[in-house]
Amino acid sequence: MSLETEEMSVVDHLTELRKRIIYVLIVFILGLVGGLFCAKPIYDYLISTDLAQGFVLHAFSFWDGIGMYMKIAMAVSLVISIPFIAYQLWAFISPGLRPEERSATLRYVPYVFVLFLIGLSFAYYVVFPMALSFTISITRSMGLEETYGIAQYFNFMFSLVLPLALLFELPLLVMFLTKLRILNPIRLRKMRRYAYFTLVFIAVVITPPDFISDFLVTIPLLILYEFSVFLSAFVYRKQLAADAAREEQYVKSEEE
């Protein structure tokens, strides 16, 4: 391949990448607009739960209400955009894949949405209540008067819920990278101690500083990692079997 052809190929790849990014931005903006229409009912639900009933939320600036609606709209847009982002990523790299790899990786896209929703539910209904009750108990034990702003409440919620929801994409990401032959179960097992340390660190950072909360979040994350290793091994075995079958077919064709 000539230098000019290689340069054209790089330009083509960059053009394709730019096109995919533009598509993602369009969907994200459309999701943001739709999220603004959904913001009010979602807000009504979030403040009607038992978690928010224990105190009165205040607005400390003129922008707090608008900012809170925008945060909800962005969260809605993220939920909508994630499977589309996964599809655009697949579409960008699919020309370099074999036909069977193309069809196999495309099947992962719907599960991106499912795993994100599972992670969102776990974070909101399990982790967030623990973190909120712990911080409130510390505040009350210090004899401080509670005055909470709507912006602080939702910032605290989103800073816990969204990162943990994204971490639930780990098994799918590992399967995808294994399919591309970037990762394999052998490498993942060698990385286990570093992965465990990283996941424990994340769990400690996003939860209150007590052992029970850390434990309840760390265990699901470690299980997710081990499940990712299991899925990687499953994909890897199928790859080895396919490679062996192709090699056998090649040997037979050479003999004939």
Short mmCIF file of C-alpha atoms in Angstrom, two decimals:
data_model
loop_
_atom_site.label_atom_id
_atom_site.label_comp_id
_atom_site.label_asym_id
_atom_site.label_seq_id
_atom_site.Cartn_x
_atom_site.Cartn_y
_atom_site.Cartn_z
CA MET A 1 0.00 0.00 0.00
CA SER A 2 1.40 3.42 -1.01
CA LEU A 3 1.82 6.34 1.38
CA GLU A 4 -0.91 8.25 -0.46
CA THR A 5 -3.33 5.33 -0.09
CA GLU A 6 -2.54 5.07 3.61
CA GLU A 7 -3.15 8.80 4.05
CA MET A 8 -6.46 8.54 2.24
CA SER A 9 -7.37 5.62 4.46
CA VAL A 10 -6.61 7.64 7.61
CA VAL A 11 -8.64 10.57 6.26
CA ASP A 12 -11.53 8.24 5.48
CA HIS A 13 -11.42 6.82 9.01
CA LEU A 14 -11.37 10.28 10.57
CA THR A 15 -14.27 11.38 8.35
CA GLU A 16 -16.23 8.30 9.35
CA LEU A 17 -15.46 8.89 13.04
CA ARG A 18 -16.60 12.51 12.77
CA LYS A 19 -19.83 11.39 11.12
CA ARG A 20 -20.51 8.90 13.93
CA ILE A 21 -19.81 11.54 16.60
CA ILE A 22 -22.22 13.94 14.89
CA TYR A 23 -24.91 11.25 14.87
CA VAL A 24 -24.38 10.67 18.59
CA LEU A 25 -24.57 14.40 19.33
CA ILE A 26 -27.81 14.71 17.36
CA VAL A 27 -29.41 11.83 19.27
CA PHE A 28 -28.14 13.21 22.58
CA ILE A 29 -29.62 16.66 21.84
CA LEU A 30 -32.93 15.13 20.77
CA GLY A 31 -32.90 13.05 23.95
CA LEU A 32 -32.18 16.21 25.92
CA VAL A 33 -35.23 17.90 24.41
CA GLY A 34 -37.36 14.86 25.17
CA GLY A 35 -35.87 14.71 28.66
CA LEU A 36 -37.04 18.25 29.37
CA PHE A 37 -40.62 17.14 28.73
CA CYS A 38 -40.10 14.17 31.08
CA ALA A 39 -38.27 16.19 33.75
CA LYS A 40 -41.37 17.29 35.67
CA PRO A 41 -42.96 13.83 36.16
CA ILE A 42 -39.56 12.33 37.00
CA TYR A 43 -38.91 15.11 39.51
CA ASP A 44 -42.36 14.58 41.06
CA TYR A 45 -41.59 10.87 41.46
CA LEU A 46 -38.12 11.44 42.94
CA ILE A 47 -39.30 13.89 45.59
CA SER A 48 -42.38 11.81 46.43
CA THR A 49 -40.34 8.81 47.57
CA ASP A 50 -39.64 8.10 51.22
CA LEU A 51 -36.02 9.20 50.72
CA ALA A 52 -37.01 12.80 50.04
CA GLN A 53 -39.86 13.04 52.53
CA GLY A 54 -37.68 13.51 55.60
CA PHE A 55 -36.67 17.07 54.82
CA VAL A 56 -37.66 20.19 52.91
CA LEU A 57 -35.64 21.03 49.82
CA HIS A 58 -34.73 24.67 49.19
CA ALA A 59 -33.60 26.72 46.21
CA PHE A 60 -30.57 28.85 46.96
CA SER A 61 -30.34 30.54 43.57
CA PHE A 62 -32.63 31.48 40.69
CA TRP A 63 -31.01 28.80 38.55
CA ASP A 64 -31.49 25.85 40.92
CA GLY A 65 -34.84 24.79 39.47
CA ILE A 66 -33.70 25.08 35.86
CA GLY A 67 -30.41 23.37 36.67
CA MET A 68 -32.22 20.48 38.33
CA TYR A 69 -34.49 20.02 35.28
CA MET A 70 -31.43 20.07 33.01
CA LYS A 71 -29.69 17.39 35.11
CA ILE A 72 -32.74 15.15 34.87
CA ALA A 73 -33.01 15.80 31.13
CA MET A 74 -29.32 14.93 30.68
CA ALA A 75 -29.79 11.69 32.62
CA VAL A 76 -32.77 10.77 30.41
CA SER A 77 -30.77 11.64 27.30
CA LEU A 78 -27.88 9.48 28.52
CA VAL A 79 -30.20 6.49 29.00
CA ILE A 80 -31.52 6.96 25.46
CA SER A 81 -28.10 7.61 23.91
CA ILE A 82 -26.11 4.73 25.44
CA PRO A 83 -27.42 1.95 23.13
CA PHE A 84 -27.12 4.30 20.15
CA ILE A 85 -23.51 5.11 21.12
CA ALA A 86 -22.81 1.38 21.34
CA TYR A 87 -24.30 0.86 17.86
CA GLN A 88 -22.24 3.72 16.38
CA LEU A 89 -19.10 2.26 17.93
CA TRP A 90 -19.96 -1.10 16.39
CA ALA A 91 -20.68 0.53 13.01
CA PHE A 92 -17.30 2.30 13.11
CA ILE A 93 -15.22 -0.82 13.77
CA SER A 94 -17.41 -3.40 11.99
CA PRO A 95 -15.70 -3.05 8.58
CA GLY A 96 -12.57 -4.51 10.18
CA LEU A 97 -14.43 -7.53 11.57
CA ARG A 98 -15.23 -10.85 9.97
CA PRO A 99 -18.92 -11.44 9.09
CA GLU A 100 -19.48 -13.79 12.04
CA GLU A 101 -17.81 -11.32 14.42
CA ARG A 102 -19.95 -8.53 12.99
CA SER A 103 -23.23 -10.35 13.67
CA ALA A 104 -22.09 -11.53 17.10
CA THR A 105 -21.03 -8.10 18.36
CA LEU A 106 -24.20 -6.47 17.01
CA ARG A 107 -26.23 -8.67 19.34
CA TYR A 108 -24.55 -6.99 22.34
CA VAL A 109 -26.15 -3.60 21.63
CA PRO A 110 -29.60 -4.20 23.24
CA TYR A 111 -27.96 -5.52 26.40
CA VAL A 112 -26.14 -2.20 26.85
CA PHE A 113 -29.51 -0.62 27.64
CA VAL A 114 -30.62 -3.51 29.89
CA LEU A 115 -27.42 -3.52 31.97
CA PHE A 116 -27.50 0.25 32.34
CA LEU A 117 -31.06 0.10 33.69
CA ILE A 118 -30.11 -2.69 36.11
CA GLY A 119 -27.15 -0.63 37.34
CA LEU A 120 -29.34 2.47 37.61
CA SER A 121 -31.91 0.60 39.70
CA PHE A 122 -29.28 -0.93 41.98
CA ALA A 123 -27.58 2.42 42.50
CA TYR A 124 -30.80 4.34 43.19
CA TYR A 125 -32.68 1.80 45.30
CA VAL A 126 -29.73 0.28 47.21
CA VAL A 127 -26.65 2.53 47.26
CA PHE A 128 -28.28 5.97 47.31
CA PRO A 129 -30.54 5.27 50.34
CA MET A 130 -27.55 3.95 52.31
CA ALA A 131 -25.41 6.95 51.45
CA LEU A 132 -28.20 9.42 52.19
CA SER A 133 -29.16 7.90 55.53
CA PHE A 134 -25.51 7.74 56.60
CA THR A 135 -24.79 11.38 55.80
CA ILE A 136 -28.01 12.54 57.47
CA SER A 137 -27.28 10.51 60.60
CA ILE A 138 -23.82 12.10 60.87
CA THR A 139 -25.32 15.59 60.42
CA ARG A 140 -27.93 14.98 63.12
CA SER A 141 -25.43 13.42 65.51
CA MET A 142 -23.41 16.64 65.31
CA GLY A 143 -26.48 18.67 66.29
CA LEU A 144 -26.47 20.61 63.02
CA GLU A 145 -29.63 22.15 61.63
CA GLU A 146 -30.55 20.54 58.30
CA THR A 147 -31.13 22.90 55.39
CA TYR A 148 -30.78 21.10 52.09
CA GLY A 149 -30.82 22.66 48.63
CA ILE A 150 -32.48 21.00 45.67
CA ALA A 151 -29.22 21.31 43.69
CA GLN A 152 -27.18 19.60 46.42
CA TYR A 153 -29.70 16.77 46.73
CA PHE A 154 -29.71 15.95 43.02
CA ASN A 155 -25.95 16.47 42.62
CA PHE A 156 -25.40 13.98 45.44
CA MET A 157 -27.82 11.53 43.81
CA PHE A 158 -26.38 11.73 40.30
CA SER A 159 -22.77 11.56 41.50
CA LEU A 160 -23.57 8.15 43.03
CA VAL A 161 -26.12 6.71 40.64
CA LEU A 162 -24.70 7.44 37.18
CA PRO A 163 -21.08 6.20 37.73
CA LEU A 164 -22.34 2.98 39.31
CA ALA A 165 -24.85 2.44 36.48
CA LEU A 166 -22.03 2.82 33.94
CA LEU A 167 -19.93 0.26 35.83
CA PHE A 168 -22.64 -2.32 35.17
CA GLU A 169 -21.59 -2.21 31.50
CA LEU A 170 -18.33 -3.96 32.46
CA PRO A 171 -19.38 -7.53 31.45
CA LEU A 172 -20.55 -6.37 28.05
CA LEU A 173 -17.42 -4.29 27.48
CA VAL A 174 -15.21 -7.25 28.36
CA MET A 175 -17.14 -9.55 25.98
CA PHE A 176 -16.85 -6.95 23.23
CA LEU A 177 -13.09 -6.53 23.69
CA THR A 178 -12.65 -10.30 23.86
CA LYS A 179 -14.52 -10.64 20.59
CA LEU A 180 -12.08 -8.14 19.08
CA ARG A 181 -9.21 -10.24 20.56
CA ILE A 182 -7.98 -7.32 22.65
CA LEU A 183 -8.76 -9.10 25.93
CA ASN A 184 -8.92 -12.77 26.90
CA PRO A 185 -9.64 -14.64 30.15
CA ILE A 186 -5.95 -15.37 30.72
CA ARG A 187 -5.10 -11.68 30.69
CA LEU A 188 -8.11 -10.85 32.87
CA ARG A 189 -7.07 -13.40 35.49
CA LYS A 190 -3.56 -11.94 35.56
CA MET A 191 -5.10 -8.47 36.04
CA ARG A 192 -7.43 -9.66 38.81
CA ARG A 193 -5.57 -8.16 41.78
CA TYR A 194 -5.33 -4.75 40.07
CA ALA A 195 -8.96 -4.92 38.96
CA TYR A 196 -10.07 -5.82 42.49
CA PHE A 197 -8.08 -2.93 43.94
CA THR A 198 -9.64 -0.50 41.41
CA LEU A 199 -13.18 -1.72 42.06
CA VAL A 200 -12.75 -1.60 45.84
CA PHE A 201 -11.35 1.92 45.51
CA ILE A 202 -14.36 2.99 43.42
CA ALA A 203 -16.76 1.43 45.93
CA VAL A 204 -15.08 3.24 48.83
CA VAL A 205 -15.13 6.57 46.99
CA ILE A 206 -18.82 6.52 45.98
CA THR A 207 -20.20 5.18 49.28
CA PRO A 208 -20.29 6.53 52.84
CA PRO A 209 -17.20 5.76 54.94
CA ASP A 210 -18.61 2.77 56.79
CA PHE A 211 -17.81 -0.91 56.33
CA ILE A 212 -21.38 -2.09 55.62
CA SER A 213 -21.93 0.33 52.73
CA ASP A 214 -18.51 -0.41 51.26
CA PHE A 215 -19.14 -4.13 51.54
CA LEU A 216 -22.62 -3.98 49.95
CA VAL A 217 -21.27 -2.13 46.93
CA THR A 218 -17.91 -3.89 46.62
CA ILE A 219 -19.36 -7.41 46.47
CA PRO A 220 -21.61 -6.76 43.41
CA LEU A 221 -18.70 -5.05 41.62
CA LEU A 222 -16.38 -8.01 42.25
CA ILE A 223 -19.12 -10.39 41.12
CA LEU A 224 -19.48 -8.30 37.96
CA TYR A 225 -15.75 -8.68 37.30
CA GLU A 226 -15.79 -12.44 37.81
CA PHE A 227 -18.88 -12.68 35.61
CA SER A 228 -16.97 -10.69 33.00
CA VAL A 229 -14.09 -13.19 33.20
CA PHE A 230 -16.57 -16.06 32.77
CA LEU A 231 -18.13 -14.41 29.71
CA SER A 232 -14.70 -13.68 28.28
CA ALA A 233 -13.74 -17.35 28.70
CA PHE A 234 -16.95 -18.39 26.95
CA VAL A 235 -16.24 -16.12 23.96
CA TYR A 236 -12.56 -17.13 23.93
CA ARG A 237 -13.37 -20.85 23.78
CA LYS A 238 -15.65 -20.25 20.81
CA GLN A 239 -12.90 -18.27 19.10
CA LEU A 240 -10.37 -21.07 19.62
CA ALA A 241 -12.83 -23.63 18.27
CA ALA A 242 -13.54 -21.46 15.20
CA ASP A 243 -9.81 -20.93 14.60
CA ALA A 244 -9.19 -24.69 14.86
CA ALA A 245 -12.02 -25.40 12.42
CA ARG A 246 -10.65 -22.87 9.90
CA GLU A 247 -7.15 -24.30 10.23
CA GLU A 248 -8.47 -27.82 9.70
CA GLN A 249 -10.41 -26.66 6.66
CA TYR A 250 -7.30 -24.96 5.28
CA VAL A 251 -5.18 -28.09 5.78
CA LYS A 252 -7.78 -30.22 3.97
CA SER A 253 -7.97 -27.81 1.07
CA GLU A 254 -4.16 -27.80 0.80
CA GLU A 255 -4.05 -31.61 0.77
CA GLU A 256 -6.62 -31.76 -1.99
#
